[in-house]
């Protein structure tokens, strides 16, 4: 291809073609695209650029089949929105773009392989002649046309039956109906047959009556191209054409073995019986030898169901003693119920006289063809027009005839339709041709009207940083001679003085996401028009992370947040699923609050829809009446192996939990560990109750204190550890609830010194509180809970290590602030508690005031440890 580059490359049509929809037939190439749930069809004539096929506006096709592309015209069967077992026939102009209705409600059926079979038959040898089975009021009737669907009529039934008895069948109440299925098997004939070398002869199976039936099927033949018919057999037969239709061979359709066949030398008027085998043969098929002059046929079958195939060749040359001479023929004129002008011409053929028994030889075609004067019958309604009862073609209610000139520029000309177009391949001349032919007309100057702005792919979304192509359409007016102003809504606007700059669309790249108001103004000296399009510019959504607490208390309001990467995506829809609920909650915000009223494990799923992309994340949250929590720290060497990603944190959480269970012997059902984001590496340990199958709690809430004491003791004794990799041993410690930096617990620390220091601190704080408040407040029992705002796991668009700020110690919260932030207060009956040293077992009696508990916590929650 010449001059092919990224700048000049363009798609022949918007979107992607449907799978297996490409069809190449003659001079035409067809493709199908599905958009908005509707199929759209495109055609290329003689490899020209693709154009959308134009059916009547409200046909709304569900399916389309190309029937024929002969004689530079497309015959198509279209199943419309309100049809199930029928199709409408449409016929096109030469380019295959504009289609008009030829026949409605043509019967269809399913083939053996699921393919669609349309009851339409194109007669061989006579152009423009078709047979079709149309469904009318649940009755199927056979119709015939001689002018490519411009006019249709019922078939006249034979006047007598096979025995010469009269048949009383009057149109339109009674007619001949034919089965029009053609066999896909080359060795068997279908229900109907015709040949190019025998243009007037059609043999078919069918019945006489009010509608087509599968009962009482007989064989019929016409030797004058469908004007009159004769009954030839009362049962179905396969018919073979030999010697250009000079010999018709018929063989009965039966599952029984046969020995005889029938021959006719006078176009089916009389038949003679011949034997083709000495033993009865189960016939599987009949095949004629190739060639126009052939008089040889091959019958293949088997003598029994266990025998091999038998081939029987039959040669009829010996029947004829000479070749036909000129005096053996007579002229025959093609006509339709006496009308000699068919497709604008009078055609005369040469046929062998019925009483002559000679071999014809090569087919010579029509003897003469003389054009006729054009009449109204040679013209069909043009696109957008419909034929009324008076025979006139008038505009359909949806069609505006002036719209044809919408792409016409001032100073140019266009073809102004009269509402008629000559049937393609019609050879008529003069007559009324001038009256019905479209006339060239100068393009009028018009003010812009009916302006539309749309994207080249028909979508209202676009990706950030990608080209968006805007197309402009006018119902009336001249784009080429108008001033076009486009405001893209992002602070950029352009103007065009002529259409040449916008023939391939107006391209623009959006550098940010959002909803942009695209405004277009088209104006000329006669007026102006404007249009608006709202374009959603997005960037691809790559990851969704659902952030929420791991554990919460019953009936406590908690927050769930969908964290996105990248954070700025565009217009989003959030779909939230809670537990086993069958109805989701749909929001436009990425954060919601909710409560759980029942204890247990609950799952929460969020689905985020961004354009054509939907991503989701699912988390599990434990809900309990009471629970306890403890912050854990690790050996500093763990930070060297922390990539700070969710997968690593989940794996380390599982390993720490296993180490705790192994060191303490506590059931894993009581323990939940969550490694937190950031450095230094830390984790939250949750001590949980659980229920047995009967619903009774295995441990009372008071016993959670005992579990907590056991865990603290093992942690402070450095008995909880795990091996990260060979040679890398990680210790797990209990961290203090203070703003001081976390330090490792080692056996060298002095428990007594720490106890003494802690006692002094407690007494000092107690004196300060008593001095300030001058009164004693009853004690309170408190427990730690997971806080949603502090323990959420976030996905950052930058490096994980870079996302953790280095906070100086001076900026950390005080112990009072930290405890107020992390703990909730609940009253109990006992006013006093005892602080237990988990290492030495020494106890010190301390009076806990309410203010002191607010600042430092109860002894059950505050677990001291030695410091360096």
mmCIF file of N, CA, C and O in Angstrom, residues 534-601:
data_model
loop_
_atom_site.group_PDB
_atom_site.id
_atom_site.type_symbol
_atom_site.label_atom_id
_atom_site.label_comp_id
_atom_site.label_asym_id
_atom_site.label_seq_id
_atom_site.Cartn_x
_atom_site.Cartn_y
_atom_site.Cartn_z
ATOM 1 N N UNK A 534 -21.340 14.975 25.611
ATOM 2 C CA UNK A 534 -20.657 14.807 26.895
ATOM 3 C C UNK A 534 -19.800 13.547 26.819
ATOM 4 O O UNK A 534 -20.317 12.436 26.698
ATOM 5 N N UNK A 535 -18.490 13.752 26.890
ATOM 6 C CA UNK A 535 -17.537 12.653 26.711
ATOM 7 C C UNK A 535 -16.905 12.309 28.049
ATOM 8 O O UNK A 535 -16.394 13.183 28.758
ATOM 9 N N UNK A 536 -16.928 11.025 28.389
ATOM 10 C CA UNK A 536 -16.308 10.521 29.608
ATOM 11 C C UNK A 536 -14.905 10.023 29.263
ATOM 12 O O UNK A 536 -14.751 9.042 28.527
ATOM 13 N N UNK A 537 -13.903 10.707 29.785
ATOM 14 C CA UNK A 537 -12.514 10.324 29.546
ATOM 15 C C UNK A 537 -12.016 9.587 30.781
ATOM 16 O O UNK A 537 -12.108 10.091 31.903
ATOM 17 N N UNK A 538 -11.514 8.391 30.586
ATOM 18 C CA UNK A 538 -11.077 7.538 31.682
ATOM 19 C C UNK A 538 -9.677 7.041 31.406
ATOM 20 O O UNK A 538 -9.141 7.178 30.306
ATOM 21 N N UNK A 539 -9.068 6.474 32.439
ATOM 22 C CA UNK A 539 -7.839 5.708 32.250
ATOM 23 C C UNK A 539 -8.095 4.304 32.786
ATOM 24 O O UNK A 539 -8.957 4.113 33.644
ATOM 25 N N UNK A 540 -7.377 3.304 32.304
ATOM 26 C CA UNK A 540 -7.692 1.924 32.680
ATOM 27 C C UNK A 540 -7.547 1.688 34.182
ATOM 28 O O UNK A 540 -6.570 2.119 34.794
ATOM 29 N N UNK A 541 -8.536 1.059 34.766
ATOM 30 C CA UNK A 541 -8.474 0.656 36.165
ATOM 31 C C UNK A 541 -7.654 -0.625 36.258
ATOM 32 O O UNK A 541 -7.967 -1.626 35.606
ATOM 33 N N UNK A 542 -6.592 -0.602 37.068
ATOM 34 C CA UNK A 542 -5.671 -1.730 37.117
ATOM 35 C C UNK A 542 -5.818 -2.577 38.370
ATOM 36 O O UNK A 542 -5.560 -3.774 38.339
ATOM 37 N N UNK A 543 -6.190 -1.948 39.487
ATOM 38 C CA UNK A 543 -6.223 -2.718 40.733
ATOM 39 C C UNK A 543 -7.245 -2.111 41.686
ATOM 40 O O UNK A 543 -7.424 -0.887 41.741
ATOM 41 N N UNK A 544 -7.930 -2.977 42.424
ATOM 42 C CA UNK A 544 -8.884 -2.571 43.456
ATOM 43 C C UNK A 544 -8.518 -3.274 44.748
ATOM 44 O O UNK A 544 -8.283 -4.494 44.749
ATOM 45 N N UNK A 545 -8.432 -2.494 45.827
ATOM 46 C CA UNK A 545 -8.152 -3.070 47.152
ATOM 47 C C UNK A 545 -9.222 -2.603 48.123
ATOM 48 O O UNK A 545 -9.483 -1.400 48.251
ATOM 49 N N UNK A 546 -9.878 -3.539 48.784
ATOM 50 C CA UNK A 546 -10.913 -3.236 49.768
ATOM 51 C C UNK A 546 -10.264 -3.119 51.135
ATOM 52 O O UNK A 546 -9.656 -4.069 51.634
ATOM 53 N N UNK A 547 -10.369 -1.948 51.726
ATOM 54 C CA UNK A 547 -9.764 -1.673 53.026
ATOM 55 C C UNK A 547 -10.861 -1.607 54.078
ATOM 56 O O UNK A 547 -11.792 -0.806 53.967
ATOM 57 N N UNK A 548 -10.735 -2.465 55.123
ATOM 58 C CA UNK A 548 -11.684 -2.459 56.232
ATOM 59 C C UNK A 548 -11.061 -3.202 57.404
ATOM 60 O O UNK A 548 -10.070 -3.933 57.231
ATOM 61 N N UNK A 549 -11.584 -3.039 58.625
ATOM 62 C CA UNK A 549 -11.004 -3.725 59.789
ATOM 63 C C UNK A 549 -11.096 -5.242 59.624
ATOM 64 O O UNK A 549 -11.961 -5.764 58.934
ATOM 65 N N UNK A 550 -10.153 -5.928 60.317
ATOM 66 C CA UNK A 550 -10.199 -7.386 60.305
ATOM 67 C C UNK A 550 -11.229 -7.910 61.303
ATOM 68 O O UNK A 550 -11.844 -8.939 61.077
ATOM 69 N N UNK A 551 -11.381 -7.175 62.432
ATOM 70 C CA UNK A 551 -12.291 -7.589 63.492
ATOM 71 C C UNK A 551 -13.053 -6.349 63.960
ATOM 72 O O UNK A 551 -12.492 -5.241 64.002
ATOM 73 N N UNK A 552 -14.310 -6.537 64.303
ATOM 74 C CA UNK A 552 -15.107 -5.446 64.855
ATOM 75 C C UNK A 552 -16.091 -6.016 65.858
ATOM 76 O O UNK A 552 -16.276 -7.234 65.959
ATOM 77 N N UNK A 553 -16.699 -5.108 66.611
ATOM 78 C CA UNK A 553 -17.700 -5.524 67.587
ATOM 79 C C UNK A 553 -19.092 -5.410 66.996
ATOM 80 O O UNK A 553 -19.329 -4.655 66.064
ATOM 81 N N UNK A 554 -19.974 -6.177 67.568
ATOM 82 C CA UNK A 554 -21.350 -6.219 67.100
ATOM 83 C C UNK A 554 -22.014 -4.857 67.277
ATOM 84 O O UNK A 554 -21.798 -4.167 68.266
ATOM 85 N N UNK A 555 -22.773 -4.454 66.243
ATOM 86 C CA UNK A 555 -23.546 -3.213 66.234
ATOM 87 C C UNK A 555 -22.678 -1.958 66.246
ATOM 88 O O UNK A 555 -23.168 -0.872 66.550
ATOM 89 N N UNK A 556 -21.414 -2.084 65.934
ATOM 90 C CA UNK A 556 -20.538 -0.918 65.839
ATOM 91 C C UNK A 556 -20.428 -0.502 64.378
ATOM 92 O O UNK A 556 -20.205 -1.335 63.494
ATOM 93 N N UNK A 557 -20.585 0.768 64.113
ATOM 94 C CA UNK A 557 -20.493 1.278 62.754
ATOM 95 C C UNK A 557 -19.035 1.290 62.300
ATOM 96 O O UNK A 557 -18.164 1.834 62.983
ATOM 97 N N UNK A 558 -18.775 0.667 61.170
ATOM 98 C CA UNK A 558 -17.418 0.622 60.629
ATOM 99 C C UNK A 558 -17.443 1.154 59.198
ATOM 100 O O UNK A 558 -18.489 1.304 58.579
ATOM 101 N N UNK A 559 -16.262 1.405 58.682
ATOM 102 C CA UNK A 559 -16.113 2.005 57.353
ATOM 103 C C UNK A 559 -15.365 1.047 56.442
ATOM 104 O O UNK A 559 -14.378 0.424 56.859
ATOM 105 N N UNK A 560 -15.836 0.935 55.187
ATOM 106 C CA UNK A 560 -15.155 0.147 54.146
ATOM 107 C C UNK A 560 -14.846 1.082 52.983
ATOM 108 O O UNK A 560 -15.712 1.850 52.549
ATOM 109 N N UNK A 561 -13.618 1.009 52.494
ATOM 110 C CA UNK A 561 -13.163 1.912 51.437
ATOM 111 C C UNK A 561 -12.537 1.103 50.316
ATOM 112 O O UNK A 561 -11.727 0.200 50.564
ATOM 113 N N UNK A 562 -12.909 1.409 49.073
ATOM 114 C CA UNK A 562 -12.287 0.808 47.894
ATOM 115 C C UNK A 562 -11.141 1.710 47.458
ATOM 116 O O UNK A 562 -11.355 2.856 47.060
ATOM 117 N N UNK A 563 -9.929 1.176 47.559
ATOM 118 C CA UNK A 563 -8.731 1.927 47.180
ATOM 119 C C UNK A 563 -8.346 1.508 45.771
ATOM 120 O O UNK A 563 -8.204 0.311 45.479
ATOM 121 N N UNK A 564 -8.173 2.491 44.881
ATOM 122 C CA UNK A 564 -7.971 2.200 43.456
ATOM 123 C C UNK A 564 -6.553 2.558 43.032
ATOM 124 O O UNK A 564 -5.919 3.466 43.581
ATOM 125 N N UNK A 565 -6.087 1.846 42.045
ATOM 126 C CA UNK A 565 -4.847 2.209 41.361
ATOM 127 C C UNK A 565 -5.108 2.154 39.854
ATOM 128 O O UNK A 565 -5.519 1.127 39.359
ATOM 129 N N UNK A 566 -4.910 3.243 39.142
ATOM 130 C CA UNK A 566 -4.590 4.572 39.671
ATOM 131 C C UNK A 566 -5.783 5.188 40.385
ATOM 132 O O UNK A 566 -6.920 4.774 40.170
ATOM 133 N N UNK A 567 -5.501 6.197 41.196
ATOM 134 C CA UNK A 567 -6.562 6.768 42.018
ATOM 135 C C UNK A 567 -7.549 7.593 41.205
ATOM 136 O O UNK A 567 -8.722 7.662 41.540
ATOM 137 N N UNK A 568 -7.093 8.224 40.116
ATOM 138 C CA UNK A 568 -7.964 9.018 39.255
ATOM 139 C C UNK A 568 -8.264 8.229 37.982
ATOM 140 O O UNK A 568 -7.431 8.127 37.091
ATOM 141 N N UNK A 569 -9.451 7.639 37.937
ATOM 142 C CA UNK A 569 -9.828 6.766 36.815
ATOM 143 C C UNK A 569 -10.917 7.395 35.963
ATOM 144 O O UNK A 569 -10.947 7.242 34.753
ATOM 145 N N UNK A 570 -11.811 8.122 36.583
ATOM 146 C CA UNK A 570 -12.940 8.690 35.859
ATOM 147 C C UNK A 570 -14.239 8.327 36.547
ATOM 148 O O UNK A 570 -14.286 8.097 37.757
ATOM 149 N N UNK A 571 -15.302 8.260 35.775
ATOM 150 C CA UNK A 571 -16.616 7.937 36.314
ATOM 151 C C UNK A 571 -16.668 6.475 36.715
ATOM 152 O O UNK A 571 -16.411 5.589 35.894
ATOM 153 N N UNK A 572 -17.019 6.215 37.970
ATOM 154 C CA UNK A 572 -17.001 4.853 38.504
ATOM 155 C C UNK A 572 -18.343 4.517 39.145
ATOM 156 O O UNK A 572 -19.067 5.397 39.623
ATOM 157 N N UNK A 573 -18.642 3.236 39.151
ATOM 158 C CA UNK A 573 -19.807 2.713 39.860
ATOM 159 C C UNK A 573 -19.331 1.610 40.791
ATOM 160 O O UNK A 573 -18.571 0.719 40.374
ATOM 161 N N UNK A 574 -19.777 1.669 42.043
ATOM 162 C CA UNK A 574 -19.369 0.691 43.048
ATOM 163 C C UNK A 574 -20.562 -0.202 43.381
ATOM 164 O O UNK A 574 -21.654 0.293 43.665
ATOM 165 N N UNK A 575 -20.327 -1.497 43.360
ATOM 166 C CA UNK A 575 -21.367 -2.478 43.698
ATOM 167 C C UNK A 575 -20.879 -3.252 44.915
ATOM 168 O O UNK A 575 -19.838 -3.929 44.859
ATOM 169 N N UNK A 576 -21.626 -3.157 46.032
ATOM 170 C CA UNK A 576 -21.216 -3.767 47.305
ATOM 171 C C UNK A 576 -22.103 -4.978 47.593
ATOM 172 O O UNK A 576 -23.323 -4.894 47.532
ATOM 173 N N UNK A 577 -21.461 -6.092 47.938
ATOM 174 C CA UNK A 577 -22.166 -7.319 48.305
ATOM 175 C C UNK A 577 -21.791 -7.671 49.746
ATOM 176 O O UNK A 577 -20.618 -7.750 50.083
ATOM 177 N N UNK A 578 -22.792 -7.903 50.593
ATOM 178 C CA UNK A 578 -22.580 -8.213 51.996
ATOM 179 C C UNK A 578 -23.047 -9.637 52.278
ATOM 180 O O UNK A 578 -24.235 -9.951 52.106
ATOM 181 N N UNK A 579 -22.121 -10.485 52.708
ATOM 182 C CA UNK A 579 -22.473 -11.843 53.096
ATOM 183 C C UNK A 579 -23.220 -12.590 52.007
ATOM 184 O O UNK A 579 -22.820 -12.621 50.852
ATOM 185 N N UNK A 580 -24.355 -13.163 52.380
ATOM 186 C CA UNK A 580 -25.167 -13.938 51.445
ATOM 187 C C UNK A 580 -26.322 -13.129 50.861
ATOM 188 O O UNK A 580 -27.256 -13.706 50.294
ATOM 189 N N UNK A 581 -26.293 -11.825 51.009
ATOM 190 C CA UNK A 581 -27.369 -10.996 50.453
ATOM 191 C C UNK A 581 -27.421 -11.149 48.937
ATOM 192 O O UNK A 581 -26.385 -11.142 48.262
ATOM 193 N N UNK A 582 -28.621 -11.295 48.407
ATOM 194 C CA UNK A 582 -28.786 -11.462 46.958
ATOM 195 C C UNK A 582 -28.921 -10.124 46.243
ATOM 196 O O UNK A 582 -28.822 -10.071 45.019
ATOM 197 N N UNK A 583 -29.177 -9.050 46.994
ATOM 198 C CA UNK A 583 -29.316 -7.731 46.396
ATOM 199 C C UNK A 583 -28.124 -6.878 46.795
ATOM 200 O O UNK A 583 -27.859 -6.685 47.981
ATOM 201 N N UNK A 584 -27.387 -6.337 45.824
ATOM 202 C CA UNK A 584 -26.225 -5.515 46.175
ATOM 203 C C UNK A 584 -26.631 -4.082 46.481
ATOM 204 O O UNK A 584 -27.746 -3.647 46.204
ATOM 205 N N UNK A 585 -25.679 -3.354 47.040
ATOM 206 C CA UNK A 585 -25.820 -1.916 47.235
ATOM 207 C C UNK A 585 -24.956 -1.220 46.192
ATOM 208 O O UNK A 585 -23.762 -1.503 46.087
ATOM 209 N N UNK A 586 -25.546 -0.342 45.409
ATOM 210 C CA UNK A 586 -24.845 0.338 44.324
ATOM 211 C C UNK A 586 -24.666 1.801 44.693
ATOM 212 O O UNK A 586 -25.643 2.482 45.048
ATOM 213 N N UNK A 587 -23.421 2.280 44.644
ATOM 214 C CA UNK A 587 -23.117 3.659 45.003
ATOM 215 C C UNK A 587 -22.182 4.263 43.961
ATOM 216 O O UNK A 587 -21.578 3.553 43.151
ATOM 217 N N UNK A 588 -22.084 5.571 44.029
ATOM 218 C CA UNK A 588 -21.114 6.299 43.215
ATOM 219 C C UNK A 588 -19.906 6.725 44.046
ATOM 220 O O UNK A 588 -18.975 7.331 43.510
ATOM 221 N N UNK A 589 -19.933 6.419 45.340
ATOM 222 C CA UNK A 589 -18.826 6.742 46.236
ATOM 223 C C UNK A 589 -18.057 5.482 46.574
ATOM 224 O O UNK A 589 -18.632 4.394 46.661
ATOM 225 N N UNK A 590 -16.753 5.643 46.800
ATOM 226 C CA UNK A 590 -15.904 4.492 47.060
ATOM 227 C C UNK A 590 -15.788 4.133 48.516
ATOM 228 O O UNK A 590 -14.924 3.328 48.876
ATOM 229 N N UNK A 591 -16.631 4.699 49.381
ATOM 230 C CA UNK A 591 -16.569 4.402 50.806
ATOM 231 C C UNK A 591 -17.984 4.343 51.352
ATOM 232 O O UNK A 591 -18.832 5.176 50.998
ATOM 233 N N UNK A 592 -18.245 3.357 52.215
ATOM 234 C CA UNK A 592 -19.556 3.214 52.847
ATOM 235 C C UNK A 592 -19.359 2.848 54.313
ATOM 236 O O UNK A 592 -18.295 2.364 54.718
ATOM 237 N N UNK A 593 -20.381 3.078 55.117
ATOM 238 C CA UNK A 593 -20.394 2.658 56.516
ATOM 239 C C UNK A 593 -21.535 1.675 56.718
ATOM 240 O O UNK A 593 -22.579 1.780 56.063
ATOM 241 N N UNK A 594 -21.324 0.739 57.660
ATOM 242 C CA UNK A 594 -22.338 -0.291 57.899
ATOM 243 C C UNK A 594 -22.074 -0.919 59.256
ATOM 244 O O UNK A 594 -21.026 -0.689 59.886
ATOM 245 N N UNK A 595 -23.022 -1.706 59.724
ATOM 246 C CA UNK A 595 -22.903 -2.407 61.001
ATOM 247 C C UNK A 595 -23.323 -3.855 60.819
ATOM 248 O O UNK A 595 -24.080 -4.185 59.902
ATOM 249 N N UNK A 596 -22.822 -4.714 61.736
ATOM 250 C CA UNK A 596 -23.230 -6.115 61.777
ATOM 251 C C UNK A 596 -23.893 -6.372 63.118
ATOM 252 O O UNK A 596 -23.338 -6.026 64.173
ATOM 253 N N UNK A 597 -25.052 -6.984 63.079
ATOM 254 C CA UNK A 597 -25.805 -7.237 64.309
ATOM 255 C C UNK A 597 -25.665 -8.667 64.801
ATOM 256 O O UNK A 597 -26.200 -8.998 65.859
ATOM 257 N N UNK A 598 -24.958 -9.515 64.069
ATOM 258 C CA UNK A 598 -24.808 -10.924 64.437
ATOM 259 C C UNK A 598 -23.326 -11.261 64.447
ATOM 260 O O UNK A 598 -22.565 -10.836 63.556
ATOM 261 N N UNK A 599 -22.914 -12.032 65.453
ATOM 262 C CA UNK A 599 -21.520 -12.446 65.533
ATOM 263 C C UNK A 599 -21.211 -13.486 64.448
ATOM 264 O O UNK A 599 -22.089 -14.203 63.981
ATOM 265 N N UNK A 600 -19.945 -13.541 64.078
ATOM 266 C CA UNK A 600 -19.512 -14.537 63.096
ATOM 267 C C UNK A 600 -18.612 -13.923 62.049
ATOM 268 O O UNK A 600 -18.217 -12.755 62.126
ATOM 269 N N UNK A 601 -18.259 -14.725 61.050
ATOM 270 C CA UNK A 601 -17.417 -14.288 59.948
ATOM 271 C C UNK A 601 -18.307 -13.806 58.791
ATOM 272 O O UNK A 601 -19.263 -14.481 58.403
#
